[in-house]
PDB file of C-alpha atoms in Angstrom:
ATOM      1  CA  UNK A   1     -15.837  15.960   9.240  1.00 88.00           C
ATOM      2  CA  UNK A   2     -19.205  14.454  10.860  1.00 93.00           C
ATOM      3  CA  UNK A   3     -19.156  10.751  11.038  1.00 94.00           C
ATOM      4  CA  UNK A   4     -22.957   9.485  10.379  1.00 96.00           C
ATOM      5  CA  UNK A   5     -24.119   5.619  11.482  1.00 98.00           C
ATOM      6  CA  UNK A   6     -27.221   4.954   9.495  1.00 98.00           C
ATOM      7  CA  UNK A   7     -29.671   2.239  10.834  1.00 98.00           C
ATOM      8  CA  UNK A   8     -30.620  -0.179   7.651  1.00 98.00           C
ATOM      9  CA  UNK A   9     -31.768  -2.787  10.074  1.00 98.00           C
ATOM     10  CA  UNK A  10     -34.858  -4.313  10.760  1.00 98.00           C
ATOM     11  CA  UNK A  11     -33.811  -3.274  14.873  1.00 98.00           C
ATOM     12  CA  UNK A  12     -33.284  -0.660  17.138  1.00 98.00           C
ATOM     13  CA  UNK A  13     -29.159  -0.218  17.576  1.00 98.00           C
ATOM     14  CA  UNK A  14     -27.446   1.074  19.970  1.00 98.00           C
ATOM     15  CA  UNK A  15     -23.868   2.507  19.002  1.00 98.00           C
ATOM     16  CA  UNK A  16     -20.740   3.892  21.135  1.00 98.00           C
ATOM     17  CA  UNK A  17     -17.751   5.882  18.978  1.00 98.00           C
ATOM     18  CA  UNK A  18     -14.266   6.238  19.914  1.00 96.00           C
ATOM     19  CA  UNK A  19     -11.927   9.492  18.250  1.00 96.00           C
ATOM     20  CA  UNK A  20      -8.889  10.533  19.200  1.00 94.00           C
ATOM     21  CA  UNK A  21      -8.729  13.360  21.882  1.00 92.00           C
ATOM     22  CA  UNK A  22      -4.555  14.035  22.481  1.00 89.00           C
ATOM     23  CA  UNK A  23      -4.001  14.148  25.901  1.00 86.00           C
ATOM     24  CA  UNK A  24      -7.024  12.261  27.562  1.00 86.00           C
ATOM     25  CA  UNK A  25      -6.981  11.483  31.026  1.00 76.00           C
ATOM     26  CA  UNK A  26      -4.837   8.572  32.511  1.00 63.00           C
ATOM     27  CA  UNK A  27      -2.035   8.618  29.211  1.00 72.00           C
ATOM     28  CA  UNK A  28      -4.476   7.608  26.616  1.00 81.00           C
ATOM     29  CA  UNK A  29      -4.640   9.710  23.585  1.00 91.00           C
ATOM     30  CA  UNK A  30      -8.516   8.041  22.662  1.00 93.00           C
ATOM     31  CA  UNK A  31     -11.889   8.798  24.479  1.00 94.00           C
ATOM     32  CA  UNK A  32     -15.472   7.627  23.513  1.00 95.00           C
ATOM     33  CA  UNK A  33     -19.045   8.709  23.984  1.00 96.00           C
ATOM     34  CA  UNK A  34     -21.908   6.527  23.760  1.00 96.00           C
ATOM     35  CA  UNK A  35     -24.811   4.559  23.775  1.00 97.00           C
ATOM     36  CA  UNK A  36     -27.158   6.257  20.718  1.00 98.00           C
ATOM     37  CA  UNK A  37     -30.104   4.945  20.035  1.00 98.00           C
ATOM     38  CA  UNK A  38     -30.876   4.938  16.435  1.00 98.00           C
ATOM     39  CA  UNK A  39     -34.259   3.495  15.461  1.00 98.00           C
ATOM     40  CA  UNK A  40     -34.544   1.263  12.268  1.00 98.00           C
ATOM     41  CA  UNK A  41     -34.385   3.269   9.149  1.00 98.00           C
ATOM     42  CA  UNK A  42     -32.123   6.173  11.163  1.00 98.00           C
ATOM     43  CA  UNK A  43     -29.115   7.911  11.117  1.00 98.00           C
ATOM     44  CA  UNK A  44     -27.109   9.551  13.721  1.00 97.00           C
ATOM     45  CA  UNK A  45     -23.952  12.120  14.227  1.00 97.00           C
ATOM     46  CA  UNK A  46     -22.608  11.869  17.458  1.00 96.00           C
ATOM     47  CA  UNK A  47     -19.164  13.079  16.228  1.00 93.00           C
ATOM     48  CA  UNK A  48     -17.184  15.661  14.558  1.00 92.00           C
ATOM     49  CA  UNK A  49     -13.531  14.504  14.294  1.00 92.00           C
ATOM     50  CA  UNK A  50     -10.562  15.801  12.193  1.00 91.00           C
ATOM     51  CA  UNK A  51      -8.867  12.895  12.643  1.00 92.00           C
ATOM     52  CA  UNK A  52      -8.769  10.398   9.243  1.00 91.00           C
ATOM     53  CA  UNK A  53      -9.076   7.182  12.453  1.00 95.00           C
ATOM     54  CA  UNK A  54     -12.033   6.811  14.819  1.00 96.00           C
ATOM     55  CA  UNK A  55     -13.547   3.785  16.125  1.00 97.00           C
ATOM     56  CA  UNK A  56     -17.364   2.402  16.957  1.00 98.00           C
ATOM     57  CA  UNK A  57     -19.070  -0.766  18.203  1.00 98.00           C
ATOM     58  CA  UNK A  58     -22.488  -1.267  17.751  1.00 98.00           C
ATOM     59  CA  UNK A  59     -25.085  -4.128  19.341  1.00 98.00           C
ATOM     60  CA  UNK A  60     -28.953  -4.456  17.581  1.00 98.00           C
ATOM     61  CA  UNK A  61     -31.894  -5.705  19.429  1.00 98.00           C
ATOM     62  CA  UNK A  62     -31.635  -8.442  17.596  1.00 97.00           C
ATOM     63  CA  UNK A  63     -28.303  -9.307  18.903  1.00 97.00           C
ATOM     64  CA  UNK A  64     -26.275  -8.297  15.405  1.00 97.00           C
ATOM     65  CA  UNK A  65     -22.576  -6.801  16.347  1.00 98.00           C
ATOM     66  CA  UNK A  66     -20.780  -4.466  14.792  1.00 98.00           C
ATOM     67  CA  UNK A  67     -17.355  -5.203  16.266  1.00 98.00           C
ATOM     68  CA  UNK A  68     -13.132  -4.752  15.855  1.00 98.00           C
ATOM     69  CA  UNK A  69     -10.023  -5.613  17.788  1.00 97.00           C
ATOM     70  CA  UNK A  70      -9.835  -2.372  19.722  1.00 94.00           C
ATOM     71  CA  UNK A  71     -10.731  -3.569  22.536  1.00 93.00           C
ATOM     72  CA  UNK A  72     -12.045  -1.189  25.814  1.00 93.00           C
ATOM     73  CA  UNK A  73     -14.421  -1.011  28.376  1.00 92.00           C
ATOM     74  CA  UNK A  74     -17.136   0.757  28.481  1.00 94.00           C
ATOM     75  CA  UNK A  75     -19.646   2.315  30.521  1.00 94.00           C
ATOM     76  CA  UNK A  76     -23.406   0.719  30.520  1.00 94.00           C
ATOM     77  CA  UNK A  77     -25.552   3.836  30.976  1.00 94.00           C
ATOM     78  CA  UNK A  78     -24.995   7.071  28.686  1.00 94.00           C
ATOM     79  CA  UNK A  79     -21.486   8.580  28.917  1.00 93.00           C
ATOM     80  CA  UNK A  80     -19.552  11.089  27.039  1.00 91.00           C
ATOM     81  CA  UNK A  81     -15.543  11.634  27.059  1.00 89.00           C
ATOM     82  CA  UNK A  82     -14.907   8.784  29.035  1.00 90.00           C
ATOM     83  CA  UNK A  83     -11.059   7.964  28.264  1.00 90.00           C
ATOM     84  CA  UNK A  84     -10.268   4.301  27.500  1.00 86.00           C
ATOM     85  CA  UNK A  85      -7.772   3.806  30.320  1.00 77.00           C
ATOM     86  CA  UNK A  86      -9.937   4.965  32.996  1.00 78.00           C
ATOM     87  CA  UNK A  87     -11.606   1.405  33.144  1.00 75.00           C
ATOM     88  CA  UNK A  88     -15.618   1.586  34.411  1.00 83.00           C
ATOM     89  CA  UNK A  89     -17.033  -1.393  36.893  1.00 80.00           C
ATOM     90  CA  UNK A  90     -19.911  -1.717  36.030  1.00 84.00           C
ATOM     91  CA  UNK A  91     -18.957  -1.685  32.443  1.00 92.00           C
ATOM     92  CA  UNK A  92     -18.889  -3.480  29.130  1.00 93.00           C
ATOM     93  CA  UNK A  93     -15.550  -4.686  27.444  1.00 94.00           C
ATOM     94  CA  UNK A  94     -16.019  -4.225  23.297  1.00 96.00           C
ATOM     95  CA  UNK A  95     -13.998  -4.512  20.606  1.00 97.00           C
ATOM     96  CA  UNK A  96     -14.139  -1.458  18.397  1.00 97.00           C
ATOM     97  CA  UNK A  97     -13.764  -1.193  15.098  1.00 98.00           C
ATOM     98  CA  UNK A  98     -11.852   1.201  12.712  1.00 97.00           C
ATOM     99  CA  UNK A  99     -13.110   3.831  10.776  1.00 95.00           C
ATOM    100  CA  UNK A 100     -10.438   5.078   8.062  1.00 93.00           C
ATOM    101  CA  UNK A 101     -11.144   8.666   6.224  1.00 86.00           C
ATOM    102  CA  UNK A 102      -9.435  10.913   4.253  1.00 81.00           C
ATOM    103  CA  UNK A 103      -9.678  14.706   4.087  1.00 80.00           C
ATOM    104  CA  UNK A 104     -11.088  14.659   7.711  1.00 77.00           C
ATOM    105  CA  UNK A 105     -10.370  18.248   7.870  1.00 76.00           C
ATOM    106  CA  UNK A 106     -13.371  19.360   5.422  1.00 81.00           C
ATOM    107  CA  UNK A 107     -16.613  19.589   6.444  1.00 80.00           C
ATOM    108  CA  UNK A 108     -18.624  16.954   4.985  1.00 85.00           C
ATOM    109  CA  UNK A 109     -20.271  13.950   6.489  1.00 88.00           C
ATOM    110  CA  UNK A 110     -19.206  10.467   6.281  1.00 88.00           C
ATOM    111  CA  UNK A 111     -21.647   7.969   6.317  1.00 93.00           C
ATOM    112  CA  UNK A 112     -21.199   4.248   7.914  1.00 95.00           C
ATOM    113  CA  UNK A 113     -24.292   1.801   7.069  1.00 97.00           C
ATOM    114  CA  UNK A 114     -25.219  -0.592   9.752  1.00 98.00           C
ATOM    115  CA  UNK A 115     -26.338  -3.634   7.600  1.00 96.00           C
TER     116      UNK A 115
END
């Protein structure tokens, strides 16, 4: 399935997701790519996962988070695949938060709102 974050903010957001990738570099089984920019009023799909568990965090211009207990840290320019137990310095420590599906397998698109 494609996993969608739609903008309904006022801001600008910029969003990182996490997904599962079995095998990842230094023994973790979970990677992330990030920072998309979606402009107020926009969506983004930055991933395709068959997994029914991925993650996100998400930070608006006007300082709103969108945040969970998953916690990792992150590059601060644009990354892709970066596995969470490689550890960046410079980085960003987040908490991510869950994203549950079901049927993961189909193609369809999931959308989360960022309220």
């Amino acid at each position: 399935m494609w996993l969608q974050y739609s903008n309904q903010t006022a801001s600008g957001v910029w969003l990182a997701v996490g997904y599962y990738a079995e095998g990842c570099d230094a023994g973790s089984n979970w990677a992330s790519k990030g920072w998309f920019r979606i402009e107020p009023g926009k969506s983004a799909t930055p991933l395709w996962t068959t997994n029914n568990y991925s993650t996100f965090y998400a930070e608006s211009d006007d300082g709103r988070v969108w945040s969970g207990p998953y916690t990792v840290t992150l590059p601060l320019n644009a990354f892709s695949d970066w596995c969470w137990d490689l550890g960046v310095d410079p980085g960003q420590s987040v908490g991510m938060r869950l994203v549950t599906a079901s049927n993961a397998w189909f193609p369809w698109t999931a959308t989360i709102n960022l309220t």
